[in-house]
Coordinates of C-alpha atoms and ligand atoms in Angstrom, one line a residue:
M1 CA -44.8 11.7 -38.2
T2 CA -43.1 8.7 -36.5
F3 CA -45.0 5.7 -35.4
P4 CA -44.6 4.8 -31.7
L5 CA -43.0 1.4 -32.5
V6 CA -40.6 2.9 -34.9
R7 CA -39.7 5.5 -32.1
M8 CA -39.1 2.6 -29.8
W9 CA -36.9 0.9 -32.3
M10 CA -35.0 4.1 -32.9
N11 CA -34.4 4.4 -29.1
S12 CA -33.2 0.8 -29.2
I13 CA -30.4 1.9 -31.6
A14 CA -29.1 4.2 -28.9
A15 CA -29.3 1.2 -26.4
G16 CA -27.0 -1.0 -28.6
P17 CA -27.3 -4.0 -30.9
L18 CA -28.6 -6.4 -28.2
R19 CA -32.0 -4.8 -28.4
T20 CA -32.6 -5.3 -32.2
E21 CA -33.5 -9.0 -32.0
I22 CA -36.3 -8.2 -29.6
M23 CA -37.6 -5.3 -31.7
I24 CA -37.5 -6.4 -35.3
D25 CA -40.9 -7.9 -35.7
Q26 CA -42.5 -5.3 -33.4
I27 CA -41.8 -2.5 -35.9
E28 CA -45.3 -1.6 -37.2
A29 CA -44.2 0.4 -40.2
I30 CA -41.3 1.7 -42.1
N31 CA -41.9 5.2 -43.5
T32 CA -38.7 6.4 -45.2
E33 CA -35.6 5.1 -47.0
S34 CA -33.4 6.1 -44.2
E35 CA -35.5 4.1 -41.6
L36 CA -35.4 1.1 -44.1
E37 CA -31.6 1.5 -44.5
E38 CA -31.2 1.6 -40.7
I39 CA -33.1 -1.6 -40.3
L40 CA -31.4 -3.4 -43.1
T41 CA -27.9 -2.5 -41.7
R42 CA -28.5 -2.9 -38.0
P43 CA -26.1 -5.7 -36.7
R44 CA -27.2 -8.3 -34.2
P45 CA -24.8 -9.7 -31.5
Q46 CA -24.4 -12.9 -33.5
L47 CA -22.7 -11.0 -36.3
L48 CA -20.5 -9.1 -33.9
E49 CA -18.9 -12.3 -32.8
V50 CA -18.0 -13.2 -36.4
I51 CA -16.9 -9.8 -37.5
K52 CA -14.3 -9.7 -34.7
T53 CA -12.5 -12.7 -36.3
C54 CA -12.5 -11.0 -39.8
A55 CA -9.0 -9.6 -40.7
S56 CA -9.0 -6.3 -42.5
P57 CA -9.8 -5.5 -45.2
L58 CA -13.1 -7.2 -46.2
L59 CA -13.6 -7.0 -49.9
I60 CA -17.1 -7.1 -51.4
L61 CA -17.2 -7.7 -55.1
G62 CA -20.2 -6.7 -57.1
A63 CA -21.2 -4.3 -54.3
G64 CA -23.1 -1.8 -56.5
G65 CA -26.2 -3.8 -57.0
K66 CA -29.4 -4.4 -54.9
M67 CA -27.7 -6.2 -51.9
G68 CA -24.2 -5.0 -51.8
P69 CA -24.6 -1.4 -50.4
T70 CA -26.5 -2.6 -47.4
L71 CA -24.2 -5.6 -46.9
A72 CA -21.2 -3.4 -46.9
V73 CA -22.7 -1.0 -44.4
L74 CA -24.0 -3.8 -42.2
A75 CA -20.4 -5.2 -42.1
K76 CA -19.0 -1.7 -41.2
R77 CA -21.5 -1.1 -38.4
A78 CA -20.9 -4.5 -37.0
A79 CA -17.1 -3.9 -36.9
E80 CA -17.7 -0.5 -35.3
A81 CA -20.1 -1.9 -32.7
A82 CA -17.6 -4.7 -31.9
G83 CA -14.7 -2.3 -31.6
H84 CA -12.9 -4.1 -34.3
P85 CA -10.9 -2.1 -36.9
L86 CA -12.1 -3.3 -40.3
D87 CA -11.9 -1.6 -43.7
V88 CA -14.7 -2.6 -45.8
I89 CA -13.9 -2.2 -49.5
A90 CA -16.9 -2.2 -52.0
V91 CA -15.8 -3.1 -55.6
S92 CA -18.1 -2.6 -58.6
R93 CA -18.3 -0.6 -61.7
F94 CA -20.5 1.8 -59.9
G95 CA -22.6 2.8 -62.9
D96 CA -24.9 4.1 -60.1
Q97 CA -22.9 6.9 -58.6
A98 CA -25.6 7.4 -55.9
S99 CA -24.8 4.1 -54.3
R100 CA -21.1 4.9 -54.3
Q101 CA -21.7 8.1 -52.5
W102 CA -24.1 6.4 -50.1
L103 CA -21.4 3.9 -49.2
E104 CA -18.6 6.5 -48.8
A105 CA -20.8 8.6 -46.5
R106 CA -21.1 5.5 -44.2
G107 CA -17.4 4.8 -44.0
V108 CA -17.1 2.1 -46.7
T109 CA -14.2 2.5 -49.2
T110 CA -15.3 2.2 -52.8
L111 CA -13.2 1.0 -55.8
S112 CA -14.5 1.3 -59.3
C113 CA -13.4 -1.8 -61.3
D114 CA -14.7 -3.8 -64.2
L115 CA -13.9 -7.3 -62.9
L116 CA -13.9 -8.7 -66.4
D117 CA -10.6 -6.8 -66.9
A118 CA -7.9 -9.1 -65.6
R119 CA -5.4 -6.1 -65.1
A120 CA -7.9 -4.3 -63.0
V121 CA -8.5 -7.4 -60.9
A122 CA -4.7 -7.9 -60.5
A123 CA -4.5 -4.3 -59.1
L124 CA -7.2 -5.0 -56.4
P125 CA -5.9 -5.0 -52.8
D126 CA -4.8 -8.2 -51.1
T127 CA -7.3 -9.6 -48.6
E128 CA -8.1 -12.8 -46.6
N129 CA -11.9 -12.2 -46.8
I130 CA -14.1 -11.9 -49.9
L131 CA -17.8 -11.6 -50.3
Y132 CA -18.7 -12.3 -54.0
L133 CA -22.0 -10.8 -55.3
V134 CA -21.3 -10.4 -59.0
G135 CA -23.9 -11.7 -61.3
L136 CA -26.0 -11.0 -64.4
K137 CA -29.6 -12.4 -64.8
F138 CA -31.9 -10.1 -66.6
G139 CA -31.4 -9.5 -70.3
T140 CA -30.1 -13.0 -70.8
A141 CA -32.6 -13.7 -73.5
Q142 CA -31.4 -10.6 -75.5
N143 CA -27.7 -11.1 -74.8
P144 CA -26.8 -14.6 -73.5
S145 CA -23.1 -14.2 -74.2
A146 CA -22.9 -11.4 -71.6
T147 CA -24.6 -13.5 -69.0
W148 CA -22.2 -16.4 -69.6
A149 CA -19.1 -14.1 -69.6
M150 CA -20.1 -12.4 -66.4
N151 CA -21.0 -15.6 -64.6
T152 CA -17.9 -17.6 -65.6
L153 CA -15.0 -15.3 -66.6
V154 CA -15.3 -13.1 -63.5
P155 CA -15.3 -16.0 -61.0
A156 CA -12.2 -17.4 -62.7
R157 CA -10.3 -14.1 -62.5
V158 CA -11.2 -13.6 -58.9
C159 CA -10.2 -17.2 -57.9
E160 CA -6.9 -16.8 -59.8
R161 CA -6.2 -13.5 -58.0
Y162 CA -7.2 -14.7 -54.6
P163 CA -6.3 -18.5 -54.2
R164 CA -5.5 -18.1 -50.5
S165 CA -8.5 -16.0 -49.4
R166 CA -11.8 -17.2 -47.8
I167 CA -14.6 -16.5 -50.3
V168 CA -18.4 -16.5 -49.7
A169 CA -20.0 -16.5 -53.1
V170 CA -23.7 -15.7 -53.4
S171 CA -25.2 -18.2 -56.0
T172 CA -28.9 -18.6 -56.7
G173 CA -31.7 -21.2 -56.2
N174 CA -32.2 -21.1 -59.9
V175 CA -29.4 -23.7 -60.2
Y176 CA -32.1 -26.3 -59.3
P177 CA -34.8 -27.6 -61.6
L178 CA -38.4 -27.0 -60.5
S179 CA -39.3 -29.5 -57.7
A180 CA -42.5 -31.0 -56.3
V181 CA -44.2 -28.6 -53.9
S182 CA -45.0 -31.6 -51.8
R183 CA -41.3 -32.3 -51.3
S184 CA -40.5 -29.1 -49.3
G185 CA -37.7 -27.8 -51.5
S186 CA -34.5 -28.8 -53.3
V187 CA -31.6 -29.9 -51.1
E188 CA -27.9 -29.1 -51.7
T189 CA -27.1 -32.6 -53.0
D190 CA -29.8 -32.5 -55.7
A191 CA -28.7 -32.6 -59.4
L192 CA -28.1 -29.1 -60.9
T193 CA -30.2 -29.5 -64.1
P194 CA -32.2 -26.3 -64.5
L195 CA -33.9 -24.9 -67.5
G196 CA -32.6 -21.8 -69.4
E197 CA -29.3 -20.1 -70.1
Y198 CA -29.2 -17.8 -67.0
A199 CA -29.7 -20.8 -64.6
N200 CA -27.1 -22.9 -66.5
A201 CA -24.6 -19.9 -66.4
A202 CA -25.3 -19.8 -62.7
V203 CA -24.4 -23.5 -62.5
A204 CA -21.2 -22.8 -64.4
R205 CA -20.4 -20.0 -61.9
E206 CA -20.6 -22.4 -59.1
R207 CA -18.6 -25.0 -61.0
I208 CA -15.8 -22.6 -61.8
F209 CA -15.6 -21.6 -58.1
E210 CA -15.6 -25.3 -57.1
F211 CA -12.9 -26.2 -59.7
H212 CA -10.5 -23.4 -58.3
S213 CA -11.4 -24.3 -54.7
Q214 CA -10.4 -28.0 -55.3
R215 CA -7.3 -27.1 -57.4
N216 CA -5.8 -24.5 -55.1
G217 CA -7.4 -25.3 -51.8
T218 CA -9.3 -22.0 -51.7
A219 CA -11.8 -21.9 -48.8
L220 CA -15.2 -21.3 -50.3
A221 CA -18.8 -21.3 -49.3
L222 CA -21.5 -21.2 -52.0
L223 CA -24.9 -19.8 -50.9
R224 CA -27.8 -20.5 -53.1
L225 CA -30.1 -17.6 -52.4
F226 CA -33.9 -17.7 -53.0
Y227 CA -35.2 -14.2 -53.3
A228 CA -33.9 -11.6 -50.9
V229 CA -36.7 -9.0 -50.2
E230 CA -36.9 -5.5 -48.9
L231 CA -39.4 -2.8 -49.6
R232 CA -38.0 -1.3 -52.8
Y233 CA -37.8 -4.7 -54.7
G234 CA -38.4 -8.4 -54.3
V235 CA -41.1 -11.0 -54.7
L236 CA -43.2 -9.6 -51.9
A237 CA -43.1 -6.1 -53.3
D238 CA -43.9 -7.4 -56.7
I239 CA -47.0 -9.2 -55.4
A240 CA -48.1 -6.3 -53.2
R241 CA -47.8 -3.8 -56.0
K242 CA -49.9 -6.0 -58.4
V243 CA -52.6 -6.4 -55.7
H244 CA -52.6 -2.6 -55.1
A245 CA -52.8 -1.9 -58.9
G246 CA -55.5 -4.6 -59.4
E247 CA -53.1 -6.4 -61.9
P248 CA -53.5 -10.2 -62.3
I249 CA -51.1 -12.3 -60.2
S250 CA -49.8 -15.4 -62.0
L251 CA -50.3 -18.6 -60.0
G252 CA -48.4 -20.9 -62.3
N253 CA -45.3 -20.7 -60.0
G254 CA -47.5 -20.9 -57.0
S255 CA -45.0 -21.3 -54.2
F256 CA -41.8 -19.7 -53.3
N257 CA -39.1 -19.0 -50.7
C258 CA -37.8 -15.6 -49.6
I259 CA -35.8 -14.0 -46.9
W260 CA -35.6 -10.4 -45.6
Q261 CA -32.5 -8.8 -47.2
G262 CA -31.0 -7.7 -43.8
D263 CA -31.2 -11.3 -42.7
A264 CA -29.7 -12.6 -45.9
N265 CA -26.8 -10.1 -45.7
E266 CA -26.2 -11.1 -42.0
M267 CA -26.1 -14.8 -42.9
I268 CA -23.7 -14.1 -45.9
L269 CA -21.3 -12.4 -43.4
R270 CA -21.7 -15.2 -40.8
S271 CA -20.9 -17.8 -43.5
L272 CA -17.3 -16.7 -43.7
P273 CA -16.2 -19.3 -41.1
L274 CA -18.2 -22.0 -43.2
A275 CA -15.8 -21.5 -46.2
A276 CA -13.9 -24.8 -46.9
S277 CA -12.1 -26.8 -49.6
P278 CA -13.8 -28.6 -51.2
P279 CA -16.5 -25.9 -51.0
S280 CA -19.5 -26.1 -48.6
V281 CA -22.8 -25.5 -50.3
W282 CA -25.9 -24.1 -48.6
N283 CA -29.4 -23.0 -49.5
L284 CA -30.2 -19.5 -48.2
C285 CA -33.9 -18.5 -47.5
R286 CA -36.4 -18.6 -44.7
P287 CA -37.3 -22.1 -43.6
E288 CA -41.0 -21.8 -44.8
I289 CA -42.4 -22.3 -48.3
F290 CA -44.9 -19.5 -49.0
S291 CA -48.0 -19.7 -51.2
V292 CA -48.3 -16.9 -53.8
R293 CA -52.1 -17.0 -53.4
Q294 CA -52.0 -16.7 -49.6
V295 CA -49.4 -14.0 -49.6
A296 CA -51.5 -12.0 -52.2
M297 CA -54.6 -12.5 -50.0
R298 CA -52.8 -11.2 -47.0
C299 CA -51.5 -8.2 -49.0
G300 CA -55.1 -7.7 -50.1
E301 CA -56.3 -7.5 -46.5
L302 CA -53.5 -5.1 -45.6
L303 CA -54.2 -2.9 -48.6
G304 CA -58.0 -3.1 -48.6
R305 CA -58.0 -4.6 -52.2
E306 CA -59.2 -7.9 -53.6
P307 CA -56.3 -9.7 -55.5
V308 CA -56.9 -10.7 -59.1
F309 CA -55.4 -14.1 -60.0
S310 CA -54.6 -15.7 -63.3
G311 CA -53.9 -19.4 -64.0
H312 CA -53.6 -22.0 -61.2
E313 CA -51.0 -23.6 -59.0
S314 CA -48.8 -26.4 -60.6
D315 CA -47.4 -29.3 -58.7
T316 CA -43.9 -27.9 -59.0
A317 CA -42.1 -24.7 -58.3
L318 CA -38.6 -23.3 -57.7
L319 CA -38.1 -24.2 -54.1
G320 CA -35.3 -24.6 -51.6
N321 CA -34.9 -26.3 -48.3
S322 CA -32.6 -24.2 -46.0
A323 CA -32.6 -26.6 -43.0
P324 CA -28.7 -27.1 -43.0
L325 CA -27.9 -23.4 -43.0
G326 CA -30.6 -22.8 -40.3
A327 CA -28.9 -25.5 -38.2
A328 CA -25.6 -23.9 -38.6
L329 CA -26.5 -20.3 -38.1
G330 CA -30.0 -20.3 -36.6
S331 CA -33.3 -19.2 -38.2
P332 CA -33.4 -15.8 -39.8
P333 CA -35.2 -13.4 -37.4
T334 CA -37.6 -11.5 -39.6
P335 CA -41.0 -13.2 -40.1
L336 CA -43.2 -13.1 -43.1
E337 CA -45.9 -11.2 -41.4
A338 CA -43.7 -8.4 -40.5
M339 CA -42.3 -8.2 -44.1
L340 CA -45.8 -8.2 -45.5
R341 CA -47.0 -5.4 -43.0
W342 CA -44.0 -3.2 -44.0
T343 CA -44.4 -3.9 -47.7
A344 CA -48.1 -3.1 -47.8
H345 CA -47.6 0.1 -45.9
W346 CA -44.7 1.0 -48.2
V347 CA -46.7 0.3 -51.3
K348 CA -49.8 2.2 -49.9
Q349 CA -47.8 5.3 -49.3
D350 CA -46.1 5.0 -52.8
G351 CA -42.6 4.3 -51.4
R352 CA -39.7 4.1 -53.8
N353 CA -39.7 1.1 -56.3
L354 CA -36.4 0.1 -57.9
N355 CA -38.4 -1.1 -60.9
R356 CA -36.5 -4.4 -61.1
P357 CA -39.3 -7.0 -61.1
T358 CA -38.2 -10.5 -60.0
H359 CA -40.3 -12.3 -62.6
F360 CA -41.1 -14.9 -60.0
E361 CA -43.8 -16.3 -62.3
V362 CA -41.1 -17.6 -64.8
R363 CA -41.2 -21.4 -65.2
D364 CA -39.2 -22.0 -68.4
G365 CA -35.9 -20.3 -67.3
G366 CA -36.3 -17.4 -69.8
Y367 CA -35.1 -14.1 -68.2
Ligands
NAP1 N1 -31.4 -10.2 -54.9 C1 -31.9 -11.4 -54.9 O1 -33.0 -11.6 -54.6 C2 -31.1 -12.6 -55.4 C3 -31.6 -13.8 -55.5 C4 -30.9 -14.9 -55.9 C5 -29.5 -14.8 -56.1 N2 -28.9 -13.5 -56.0 C6 -27.5 -13.4 -56.3 O2 -26.9 -12.6 -55.3 C7 -26.0 -11.7 -55.9 C8 -26.2 -10.3 -55.5 O3 -27.5 -10.0 -55.7 P1 -28.0 -8.5 -56.1 O4 -29.4 -8.6 -56.2 O5 -27.3 -7.5 -55.4 O6 -27.5 -8.6 -57.7 P2 -27.3 -7.3 -58.6 O7 -28.3 -6.3 -58.2 O8 -27.4 -7.9 -60.0 O9 -25.9 -6.8 -58.3 C9 -24.7 -7.4 -58.7 C10 -23.8 -6.2 -59.1 O10 -22.5 -6.8 -59.6 C11 -21.9 -5.7 -60.3 N3 -21.2 -6.2 -61.5 C12 -21.7 -6.9 -62.5 N4 -20.7 -7.1 -63.4 C13 -19.6 -6.5 -62.9 C14 -18.3 -6.4 -63.3 N5 -17.9 -6.9 -64.6 N6 -17.4 -5.7 -62.6 C15 -17.7 -5.2 -61.4 N7 -19.0 -5.3 -60.9 C16 -19.9 -6.0 -61.6 C17 -23.1 -4.8 -60.8 O11 -22.9 -3.5 -60.2 P3 -22.2 -2.3 -61.1 O12 -23.1 -2.0 -62.1 O13 -21.9 -1.3 -60.1 O14 -20.9 -2.9 -61.6 C18 -24.3 -5.4 -60.3 O15 -25.2 -4.5 -59.9 C19 -26.1 -11.9 -57.5 O16 -25.0 -12.5 -58.0 C20 -27.3 -12.8 -57.6 O17 -27.0 -13.9 -58.6 C21 -29.7 -12.5 -55.7

């Protein structure tokens, strides 16, 4: 069964990309993974303008994770819609063969490569444009050396291989320490003094990019992302699943930022012209700060369950202020209420869960 608004949205696909902006928050429900993937990879006109200026090929490094597959297909669909010939090359180890097949079926070239291997990096194709998604976060407590190696050696190899390319590197909001909730989020010029090995390795990742950008004049944009969300993973899915299961929701880290993954991916692509040397640095999230309690209460209404809470809100949380990127690229189009409606519906119908919890409640930097 297809909901009427989803049908309207599907009709809008035939009508072309200009309709998407009007439709996105009118979609009542997302019922299947293919509907979800269509929405996540549907290009807006703003993206077509940028993609037309992107020389082929576009290389996406670390493309086999949660964001890379839909990012690569978004780029491909934007190029097709713009009538611009663009090879999109997704590079990853592709432990998950399903994501490799999914990409190939949608016109994205895949290359299996361990980016820790300098010879393999040397053999990658030349390119003017790189999106960098490689990272390692979870499991740091058990194997910190792997986190440090992945987040420092790989950026160095990539920068040495591509000194003349434009690079958009996705960093994380974890580079900041917790900030006062009353302050409305860390800003890009704040000191990078976070707690924990993962966060400090993420600072090192940025510093290595910055060092090479300064030394070689490599054009670089660093995007500090605060929680991309879609229906199969993310902080909203984590909260909604706990509400649905009657599990306690920790309020210690009582506020957060997030952004719909389709919007985050679009902004990553549209940041290519923002790359500069010395690097430009931007927080990437929706402009609002959200309350865990209020989000859980709204999920409770949508799911017909009473949320269970544990602890209470602190004065500080991991928060970012994304005003500068919003001023440069415009506000991300997908509002919280639409994300919550879709997430609650997805959870209620037992939609697929990647089983990769965000651990949004962590305050001591231990992942
Ligand atoms: N998703 C979020 O909410 C979020 C929030 C803040 C920051 N970020 C940042 O955004 C980036 C992308 O996010 P994501 O959620 O897609 O991350 P992810 O799921 O961890 O994906 C990154 C991918 O990089 C690939 N990779 C790791 N080491 C590699 C190596 N040696 N050689 C080749 N590929 C390697 C892995 O895929 P293979 O196994 O196929 O190699 C991995 O799945 C990450 O760097 C993360 O720091 C994400």
